[in-house]
JSON list of C-alpha atoms in Angstrom, two decimals:
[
{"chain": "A", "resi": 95, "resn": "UNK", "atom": "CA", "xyz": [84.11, 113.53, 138.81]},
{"chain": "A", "resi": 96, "resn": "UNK", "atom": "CA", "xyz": [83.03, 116.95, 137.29]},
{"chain": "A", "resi": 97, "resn": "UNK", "atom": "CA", "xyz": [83.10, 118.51, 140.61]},
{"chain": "A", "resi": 98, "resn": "UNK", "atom": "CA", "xyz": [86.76, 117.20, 141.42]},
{"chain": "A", "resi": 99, "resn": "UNK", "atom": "CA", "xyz": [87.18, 118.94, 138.17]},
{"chain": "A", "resi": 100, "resn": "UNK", "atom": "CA", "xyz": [86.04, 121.78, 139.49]},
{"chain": "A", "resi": 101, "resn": "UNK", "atom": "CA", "xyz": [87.72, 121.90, 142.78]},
{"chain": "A", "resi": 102, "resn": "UNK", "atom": "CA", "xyz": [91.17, 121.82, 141.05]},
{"chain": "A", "resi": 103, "resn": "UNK", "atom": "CA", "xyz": [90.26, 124.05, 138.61]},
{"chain": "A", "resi": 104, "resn": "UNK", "atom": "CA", "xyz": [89.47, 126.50, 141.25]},
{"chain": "A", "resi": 105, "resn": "UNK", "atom": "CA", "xyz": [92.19, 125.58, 143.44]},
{"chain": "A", "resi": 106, "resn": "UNK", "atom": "CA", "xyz": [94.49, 126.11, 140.65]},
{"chain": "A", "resi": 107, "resn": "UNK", "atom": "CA", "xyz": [93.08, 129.61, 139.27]},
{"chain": "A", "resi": 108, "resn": "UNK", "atom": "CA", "xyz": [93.93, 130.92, 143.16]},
{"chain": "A", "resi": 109, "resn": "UNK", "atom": "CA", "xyz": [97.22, 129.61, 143.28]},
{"chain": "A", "resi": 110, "resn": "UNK", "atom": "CA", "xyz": [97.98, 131.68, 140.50]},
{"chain": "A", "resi": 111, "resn": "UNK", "atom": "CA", "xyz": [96.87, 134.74, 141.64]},
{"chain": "A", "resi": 112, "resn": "UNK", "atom": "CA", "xyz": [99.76, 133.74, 145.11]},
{"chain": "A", "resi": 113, "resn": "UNK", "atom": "CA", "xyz": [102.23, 132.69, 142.29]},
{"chain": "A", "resi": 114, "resn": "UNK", "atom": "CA", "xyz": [102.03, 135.98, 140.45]},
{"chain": "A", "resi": 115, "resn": "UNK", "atom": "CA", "xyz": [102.36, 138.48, 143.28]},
{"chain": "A", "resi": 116, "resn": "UNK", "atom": "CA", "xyz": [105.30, 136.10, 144.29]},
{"chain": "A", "resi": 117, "resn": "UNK", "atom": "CA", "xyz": [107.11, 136.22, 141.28]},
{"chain": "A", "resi": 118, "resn": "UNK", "atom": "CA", "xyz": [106.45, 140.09, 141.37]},
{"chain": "A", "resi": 119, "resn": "UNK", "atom": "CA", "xyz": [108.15, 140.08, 144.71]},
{"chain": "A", "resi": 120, "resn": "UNK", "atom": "CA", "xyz": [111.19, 138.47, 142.84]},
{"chain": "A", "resi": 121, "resn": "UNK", "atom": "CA", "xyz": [111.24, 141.33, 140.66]},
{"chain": "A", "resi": 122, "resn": "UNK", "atom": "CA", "xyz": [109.96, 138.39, 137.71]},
{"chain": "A", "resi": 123, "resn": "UNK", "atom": "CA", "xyz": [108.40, 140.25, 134.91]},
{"chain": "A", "resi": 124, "resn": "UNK", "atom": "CA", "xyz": [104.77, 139.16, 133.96]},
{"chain": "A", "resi": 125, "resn": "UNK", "atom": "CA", "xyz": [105.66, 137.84, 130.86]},
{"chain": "A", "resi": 126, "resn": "UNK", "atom": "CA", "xyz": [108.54, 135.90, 131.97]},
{"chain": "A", "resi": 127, "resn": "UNK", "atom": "CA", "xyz": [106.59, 134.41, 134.47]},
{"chain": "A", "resi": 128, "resn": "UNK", "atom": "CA", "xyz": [103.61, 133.51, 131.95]},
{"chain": "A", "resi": 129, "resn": "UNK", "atom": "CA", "xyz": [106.35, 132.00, 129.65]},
{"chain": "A", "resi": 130, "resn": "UNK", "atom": "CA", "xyz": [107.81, 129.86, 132.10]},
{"chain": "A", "resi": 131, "resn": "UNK", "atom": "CA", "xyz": [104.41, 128.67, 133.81]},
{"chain": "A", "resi": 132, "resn": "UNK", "atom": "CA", "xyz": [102.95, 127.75, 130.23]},
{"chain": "A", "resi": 133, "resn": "UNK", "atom": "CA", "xyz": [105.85, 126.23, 128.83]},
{"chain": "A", "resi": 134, "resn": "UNK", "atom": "CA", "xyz": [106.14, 123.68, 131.82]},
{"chain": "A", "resi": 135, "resn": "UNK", "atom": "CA", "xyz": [102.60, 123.31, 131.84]},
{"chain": "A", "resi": 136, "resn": "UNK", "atom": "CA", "xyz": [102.54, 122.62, 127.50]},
{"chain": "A", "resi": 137, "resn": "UNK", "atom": "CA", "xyz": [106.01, 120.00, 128.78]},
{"chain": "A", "resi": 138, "resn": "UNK", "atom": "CA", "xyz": [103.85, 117.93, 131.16]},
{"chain": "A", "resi": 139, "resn": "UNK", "atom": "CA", "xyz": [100.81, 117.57, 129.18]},
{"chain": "A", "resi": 140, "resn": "UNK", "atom": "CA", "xyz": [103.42, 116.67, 125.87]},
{"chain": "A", "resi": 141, "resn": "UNK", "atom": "CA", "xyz": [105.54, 114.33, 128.13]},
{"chain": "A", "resi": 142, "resn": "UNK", "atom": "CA", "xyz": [102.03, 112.55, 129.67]},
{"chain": "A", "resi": 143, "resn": "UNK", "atom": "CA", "xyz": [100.82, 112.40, 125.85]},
{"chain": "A", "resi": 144, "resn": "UNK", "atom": "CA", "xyz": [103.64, 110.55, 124.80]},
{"chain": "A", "resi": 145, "resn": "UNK", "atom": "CA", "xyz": [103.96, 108.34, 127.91]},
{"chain": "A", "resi": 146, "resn": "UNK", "atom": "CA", "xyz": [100.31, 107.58, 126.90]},
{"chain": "A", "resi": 147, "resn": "UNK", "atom": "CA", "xyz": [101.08, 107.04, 123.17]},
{"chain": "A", "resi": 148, "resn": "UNK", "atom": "CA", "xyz": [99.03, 109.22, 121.92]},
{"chain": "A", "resi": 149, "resn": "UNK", "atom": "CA", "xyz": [100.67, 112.41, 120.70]},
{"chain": "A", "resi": 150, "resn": "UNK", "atom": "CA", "xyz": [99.47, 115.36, 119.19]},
{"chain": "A", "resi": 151, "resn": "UNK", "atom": "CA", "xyz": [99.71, 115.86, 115.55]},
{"chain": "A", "resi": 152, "resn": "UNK", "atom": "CA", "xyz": [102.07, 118.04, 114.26]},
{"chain": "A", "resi": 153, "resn": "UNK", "atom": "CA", "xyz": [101.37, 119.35, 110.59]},
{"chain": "A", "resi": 154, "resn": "UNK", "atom": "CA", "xyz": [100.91, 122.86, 109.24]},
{"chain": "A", "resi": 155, "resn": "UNK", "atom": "CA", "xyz": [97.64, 123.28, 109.65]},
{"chain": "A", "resi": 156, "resn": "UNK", "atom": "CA", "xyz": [97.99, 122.17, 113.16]},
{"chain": "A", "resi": 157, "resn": "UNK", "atom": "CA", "xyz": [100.43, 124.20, 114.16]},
{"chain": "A", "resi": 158, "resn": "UNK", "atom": "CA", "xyz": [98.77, 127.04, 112.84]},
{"chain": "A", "resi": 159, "resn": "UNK", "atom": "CA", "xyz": [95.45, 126.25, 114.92]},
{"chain": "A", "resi": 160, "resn": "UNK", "atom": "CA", "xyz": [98.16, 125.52, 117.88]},
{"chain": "A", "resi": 161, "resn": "UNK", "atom": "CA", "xyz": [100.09, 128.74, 117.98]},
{"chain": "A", "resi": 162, "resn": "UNK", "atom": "CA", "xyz": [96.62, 130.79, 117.03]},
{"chain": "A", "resi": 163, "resn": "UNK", "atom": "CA", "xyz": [94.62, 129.42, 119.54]},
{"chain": "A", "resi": 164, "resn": "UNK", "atom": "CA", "xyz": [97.88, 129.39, 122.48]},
{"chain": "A", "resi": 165, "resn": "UNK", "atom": "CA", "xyz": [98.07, 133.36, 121.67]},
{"chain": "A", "resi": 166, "resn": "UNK", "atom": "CA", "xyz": [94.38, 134.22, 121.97]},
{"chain": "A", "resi": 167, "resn": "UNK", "atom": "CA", "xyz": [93.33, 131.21, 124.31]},
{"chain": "A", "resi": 168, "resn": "UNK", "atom": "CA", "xyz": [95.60, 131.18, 126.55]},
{"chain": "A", "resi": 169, "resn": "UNK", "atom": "CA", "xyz": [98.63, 133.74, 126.47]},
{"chain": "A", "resi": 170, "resn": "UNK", "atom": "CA", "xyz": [97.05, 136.75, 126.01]},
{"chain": "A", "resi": 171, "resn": "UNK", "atom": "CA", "xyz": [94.01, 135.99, 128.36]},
{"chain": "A", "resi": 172, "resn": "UNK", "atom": "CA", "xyz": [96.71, 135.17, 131.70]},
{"chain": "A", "resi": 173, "resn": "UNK", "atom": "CA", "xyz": [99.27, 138.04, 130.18]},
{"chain": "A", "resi": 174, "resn": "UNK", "atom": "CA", "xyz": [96.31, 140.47, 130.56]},
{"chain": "A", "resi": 175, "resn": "UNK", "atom": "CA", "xyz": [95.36, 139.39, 134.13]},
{"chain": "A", "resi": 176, "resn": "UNK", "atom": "CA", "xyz": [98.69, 139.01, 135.07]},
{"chain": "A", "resi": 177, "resn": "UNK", "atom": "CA", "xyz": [99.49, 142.46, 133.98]},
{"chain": "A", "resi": 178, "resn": "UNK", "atom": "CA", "xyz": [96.12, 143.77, 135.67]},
{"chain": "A", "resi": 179, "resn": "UNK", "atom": "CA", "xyz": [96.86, 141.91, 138.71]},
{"chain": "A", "resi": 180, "resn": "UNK", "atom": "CA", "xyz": [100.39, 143.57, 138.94]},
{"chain": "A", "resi": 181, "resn": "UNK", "atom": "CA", "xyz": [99.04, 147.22, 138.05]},
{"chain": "A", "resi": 182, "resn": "UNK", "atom": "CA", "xyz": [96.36, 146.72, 140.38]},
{"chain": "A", "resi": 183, "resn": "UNK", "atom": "CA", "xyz": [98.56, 146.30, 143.10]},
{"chain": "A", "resi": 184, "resn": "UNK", "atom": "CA", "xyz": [100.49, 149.52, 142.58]},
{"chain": "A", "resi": 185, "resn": "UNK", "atom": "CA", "xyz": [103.69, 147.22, 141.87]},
{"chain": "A", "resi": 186, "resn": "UNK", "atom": "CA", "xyz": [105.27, 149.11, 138.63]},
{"chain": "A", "resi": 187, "resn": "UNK", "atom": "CA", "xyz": [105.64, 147.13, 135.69]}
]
């Protein structure tokens, strides 16, 4: 199972990389893209949580940890390489 794991994982971190240039080529800005792609991801994992009963829970202290760990986890690491990844290419920002 831990190499299915990491299969997808990989599988998923290179379709990215396609998906990003792409939404350059629609003139899609790399935040708006990282907003949309992690707000559809953060819908499916909430909507297969609650089909499973078993939702997150919300407090203050867990929203803090949420929203700290979403900018600095994930957010900021895929706006950096997005942004790198569209500089790199000589597309302008």
């Amino acid at each position: 199972m831990p190499l299915i794991y990491l299969i997808a994982g990989g599988t998923l971190l290179g379709l990215s990389t396609n998906l990003a240039k792409l939404a350059s080529d629609f003139q899609l800005s790399a935040l708006a893209f990282l907003f949309w792609s992690i707000s559809g991801a953060a819908l499916l994992l909430l909507m297969f949580a609650a089909f499973r009963h078993n939702l997150p829970p919300i407090n203050r202290r867990t929203l803090e940890y949420y929203v700290t760990s979403g900018l600095l986890g994930v957010a900021g690491a895929n706006l950096l390489f997005f942004w790198l990844f569209v500089v790199g290419c000589g597309i302008p920002p």
